[in-house]
Structures are given as structure tokens and as C-alpha cells.
Short mmCIF file of C-alpha atoms in Angstrom, two decimals:
data_model
loop_
_atom_site.label_atom_id
_atom_site.label_comp_id
_atom_site.label_asym_id
_atom_site.label_seq_id
_atom_site.Cartn_x
_atom_site.Cartn_y
_atom_site.Cartn_z
CA MET A 136 -9.84 28.39 19.91
CA ALA A 137 -6.38 28.74 18.37
CA PHE A 138 -7.52 31.93 16.64
CA LEU A 139 -8.81 33.34 19.93
CA ARG A 140 -5.48 32.59 21.60
CA LYS A 141 -3.66 34.42 18.82
CA VAL A 142 -5.95 37.42 19.18
CA LEU A 143 -5.47 37.53 22.96
CA LEU A 144 -1.71 37.18 22.57
CA ALA A 145 -1.64 40.00 20.03
CA VAL A 146 -3.67 42.24 22.34
CA PHE A 147 -1.36 41.45 25.26
CA VAL A 148 1.81 42.11 23.26
CA PHE A 149 0.42 45.36 21.85
CA GLY A 150 -0.73 46.50 25.28
CA PHE A 151 2.61 45.70 26.87
CA ALA A 152 4.52 47.47 24.10
CA PHE A 153 2.23 50.49 24.37
CA SER A 154 2.66 50.73 28.13
CA VAL A 155 6.44 50.44 27.86
CA ALA A 156 6.56 53.05 25.12
CA ASN A 157 4.49 55.42 27.22
CA ALA A 158 6.21 54.79 30.53
CA LYS A 159 7.70 58.08 31.67
CA ASP A 160 11.31 58.17 32.72
CA TYR A 161 12.07 61.06 35.05
CA SER A 162 15.62 60.09 35.98
CA HIS A 163 16.96 63.06 33.99
CA LEU A 164 15.24 65.64 36.19
CA ASP A 165 17.24 68.13 38.24
CA PRO A 166 20.80 67.18 37.24
CA GLY A 167 22.13 69.95 39.49
CA LYS A 168 20.35 68.50 42.54
CA VAL A 169 18.81 71.81 43.60
CA VAL A 170 15.29 70.54 44.34
CA PRO A 171 14.86 68.85 47.75
CA ALA A 172 15.29 65.17 46.88
CA ARG A 173 12.38 63.85 48.95
CA ALA A 174 9.97 66.43 47.58
CA LEU A 175 11.03 65.73 44.01
CA SER A 176 10.72 61.98 44.56
CA GLN A 177 7.20 62.37 45.96
CA ALA A 178 6.16 64.63 43.08
CA VAL A 179 7.52 62.19 40.49
CA ALA A 180 5.76 59.27 42.19
CA TYR A 181 2.47 61.19 42.09
CA LEU A 182 2.98 62.08 38.44
CA LYS A 183 3.70 58.46 37.55
CA LYS A 184 0.55 57.31 39.32
CA TYR A 185 -1.83 60.02 38.14
CA GLY A 186 -0.06 61.37 35.06
CA SER A 187 -3.05 60.90 32.78
CA GLY A 188 -4.81 63.62 34.75
CA PHE A 189 -2.21 66.24 33.84
CA ASN A 190 -2.46 67.67 30.33
CA ASN A 191 0.66 69.80 30.63
CA ASP A 192 3.54 67.36 30.38
CA ASP A 193 6.18 70.03 29.79
CA TYR A 194 6.57 71.36 33.34
CA MET A 195 5.89 70.71 36.98
CA VAL A 196 6.54 72.81 40.08
CA VAL A 197 7.86 71.95 43.55
CA ILE A 198 7.61 74.59 46.29
CA ASP A 199 9.68 74.08 49.44
CA TYR A 200 7.90 75.98 52.22
CA ARG A 201 10.50 74.93 54.77
CA GLN A 202 12.75 77.63 53.36
CA HIS A 203 12.70 81.33 54.24
CA SER A 204 10.61 83.50 51.93
CA SER A 205 13.72 85.31 50.68
CA LYS A 206 15.01 82.06 49.18
CA LYS A 207 14.28 80.88 45.66
CA ARG A 208 12.09 78.01 46.83
CA PHE A 209 9.71 77.79 43.84
CA TYR A 210 11.28 75.19 41.55
CA LEU A 211 10.06 75.14 37.95
CA VAL A 212 11.08 71.75 36.55
CA ASN A 213 11.24 71.20 32.80
CA LEU A 214 10.01 67.63 32.34
CA ARG A 215 11.54 67.38 28.88
CA THR A 216 15.05 68.73 29.46
CA GLY A 217 15.27 68.11 33.21
CA GLY A 218 16.41 71.68 33.83
CA VAL A 219 15.25 73.66 36.86
CA GLU A 220 14.56 77.37 37.28
CA ARG A 221 14.21 78.87 40.76
CA TYR A 222 12.05 81.76 41.93
CA VAL A 223 11.12 83.56 45.13
CA THR A 224 7.49 82.99 46.14
CA ALA A 225 5.25 84.28 48.90
CA HIS A 226 3.31 82.37 51.52
CA GLY A 227 0.14 83.32 53.35
CA SER A 228 0.03 85.74 56.27
CA GLY A 229 -1.89 83.12 58.23
CA SER A 230 1.09 80.80 57.89
CA ASP A 231 3.56 83.38 59.23
CA ARG A 232 1.82 85.39 61.93
CA ASN A 233 5.01 86.92 63.32
CA ASN A 234 6.20 87.88 59.83
CA ASP A 235 9.65 86.35 60.26
CA GLY A 236 9.69 84.93 56.73
CA TYR A 237 9.02 81.32 57.73
CA ALA A 238 5.75 79.49 57.11
CA ASP A 239 5.04 77.44 60.23
CA LYS A 240 1.29 76.85 60.01
CA PHE A 241 -0.73 75.58 57.05
CA SER A 242 -4.48 75.49 56.55
CA ASN A 243 -7.16 74.53 54.06
CA ALA A 244 -9.79 76.67 55.79
CA SER A 245 -11.51 79.61 54.14
CA GLY A 246 -10.61 82.90 55.79
CA SER A 247 -7.37 81.56 57.24
CA ASN A 248 -5.16 83.51 54.80
CA ALA A 249 -2.80 80.56 55.18
CA THR A 250 -0.84 78.58 52.65
CA SER A 251 -2.07 75.07 51.81
CA VAL A 252 0.29 72.20 51.09
CA GLY A 253 -0.15 69.11 48.93
CA PHE A 254 -0.66 68.40 45.25
CA PHE A 255 -2.36 70.86 42.91
CA ARG A 256 -3.32 70.86 39.25
CA THR A 257 -3.03 74.13 37.34
CA MET A 258 -6.13 75.29 35.52
CA GLY A 259 -6.90 78.21 33.23
CA THR A 260 -5.77 81.81 33.41
CA TYR A 261 -7.71 85.01 34.00
CA SER A 262 -7.08 88.70 34.58
CA GLY A 263 -7.71 89.73 38.19
CA LYS A 264 -6.62 92.26 40.80
CA TRP A 265 -2.98 91.32 40.23
CA GLY A 266 -3.29 90.95 36.46
CA TYR A 267 -2.50 87.69 34.66
CA SER A 268 -3.30 84.92 37.16
CA LEU A 269 -3.58 81.13 37.22
CA ARG A 270 -6.28 79.15 38.99
CA LEU A 271 -5.34 76.05 40.98
CA GLN A 272 -7.27 72.89 41.84
CA GLY A 273 -6.34 71.25 45.13
CA LEU A 274 -5.98 67.47 44.84
CA SER A 275 -5.12 66.66 48.47
CA SER A 276 -7.19 66.73 51.65
CA THR A 277 -4.88 69.53 52.82
CA ASN A 278 -5.73 71.83 49.90
CA SER A 279 -9.13 70.70 48.61
CA ASN A 280 -10.61 74.18 49.14
CA ALA A 281 -7.97 75.92 47.03
CA TYR A 282 -10.34 76.79 44.20
CA SER A 283 -13.11 78.13 46.45
CA ARG A 284 -10.53 80.06 48.48
CA ALA A 285 -9.21 81.63 45.26
CA ILE A 286 -5.70 80.32 45.89
CA VAL A 287 -4.00 81.24 42.62
CA ILE A 288 -0.60 82.03 41.18
CA HIS A 289 -0.18 85.71 40.37
CA GLY A 290 2.46 88.37 40.24
CA ALA A 291 2.75 90.78 43.15
CA SER A 292 4.66 93.97 43.89
CA TYR A 293 5.55 92.63 47.34
CA VAL A 294 7.59 89.75 45.89
CA SER A 295 11.10 90.34 44.58
CA GLN A 296 13.66 87.95 43.17
CA ASN A 297 16.27 89.81 45.20
CA GLY A 298 14.83 90.00 48.68
CA HIS A 299 12.30 89.14 51.36
CA ALA A 300 8.88 88.28 49.96
CA GLY A 301 5.86 89.86 51.56
CA ARG A 302 2.93 87.76 52.68
CA SER A 303 -0.11 86.91 50.56
CA TRP A 304 -3.58 85.71 51.51
CA GLY A 305 -2.44 82.17 50.86
CA CYS A 306 -1.35 82.40 47.24
CA PRO A 307 2.12 81.40 46.00
CA ALA A 308 2.64 84.85 44.49
CA LEU A 309 5.66 85.56 42.28
CA ASP A 310 7.73 88.57 41.26
CA LEU A 311 5.81 90.59 38.65
CA ASN A 312 8.86 90.44 36.40
CA VAL A 313 8.67 86.66 36.07
CA SER A 314 5.07 85.70 36.84
CA ALA A 315 3.68 85.92 33.29
CA SER A 316 6.44 83.75 31.86
CA VAL A 317 6.00 81.12 34.57
CA ILE A 318 2.20 81.11 34.36
CA THR A 319 2.24 80.74 30.58
CA ARG A 320 4.43 77.66 30.84
CA ILE A 321 2.58 75.86 33.63
CA LYS A 322 -1.06 76.66 32.84
CA ASN A 323 -3.64 74.07 31.78
CA GLY A 324 -2.84 70.91 33.67
CA ALA A 325 0.62 70.96 35.24
CA LEU A 326 1.41 69.40 38.62
CA ILE A 327 2.38 71.64 41.53
CA TYR A 328 3.61 70.10 44.77
CA ALA A 329 3.59 72.46 47.74
CA TRP A 330 5.84 70.79 50.29
CA SER A 331 6.61 71.51 53.93
CA GLY A 332 8.56 68.37 54.75
CA GLN A 333 5.58 65.98 54.74
#
């Protein structure tokens, strides 16, 4: 009985030490406070809860679709250093029917050409119509059809770091000059949080 107690105590102590050692601390993220605080907090909470499902622990992305499409609203967060890079990204034509640069409607429906919000996991890359592209898996009820809708990250000639982004068919397209670098860093299991104030 005493031996069993010692074994159980050893297992408990080891398990506790292991969990503490592997507990992620994200307090160093975004020292410049450029990412919307609520969106970043929600993304971090999701990562803490479901982190084992994300193989890429170097980066995550927050996209703030409340902002105009000319703004650098795609936030690439380095989970190791805490640093943040910002990029212009497109939204879907179905989310911006009057083409004023603001996404005001979001959809998970096929054929909507609209942007979907919620949590995504990045998958593998492929070469498509727009070249080097990155598949996404929707993890929320608001984006669960992302894969079947072919909602992907790709470069596009209608997106520029220095101006108004054109509209996509729902994809968070990036400037062709930066898309390959971003995709390479976030592929294979990074968290993306597409946020519209929810």
C-alpha cells in the first residue's frame, strides 16, 4: 500500500511538473499593442485550450475585418518573439457588395463569395490559379465549409501593400510580393483567427 502511494505521488508530481513546464505563456505577444486587444485575447484563449491541435507553434494570425481593406489588418504574430508584422488582405465580394472597402456581411455558404469569420487551422500548400497557395480548415460553425469552398490564402495582383485591396471570392488574399513568405511561415498547423468584432 505504501509503495502504491509512492508510485501515485511520483506520477502526480511528474504530471504536474510536466504540465507546468509545457504551459504556454503568451504575455510577451504584441509589445507594440497593434493587434486589437480583444481579438488577440480570444485567439490566445483558443490556442491555450486547443493548442495540441496546432503543429505550427511559431506563428499565428489575427485578421481584423472591421477595418477598411486598405489597412494592414492581417496580423502575423510570432509566438516565439512576440513580434507582429502587418499586411493588407482582401475580403470576399459577397461581404462587400457596394465595394466600399468594408466587409459588412459574412457567410459560410458555398457560392456566397463571402468571407467567413472564426478560427481556422492552416493546412498544406499547393500550386493553383494564383500560384503558391495555402489550404485552410474551418474550426468554427461560421467557417466549417472553408475547405469545401476552397477558401485559401494566396497572392493576388489585386492586393497591394500600398492601397485599396480588391475583392476575392472569400479568400484572405495577400499582396503577391509578400504572400509566399507569409504562407511558408504559417503553413502546416498554425491558428488563424478571422475577427469581425465577435
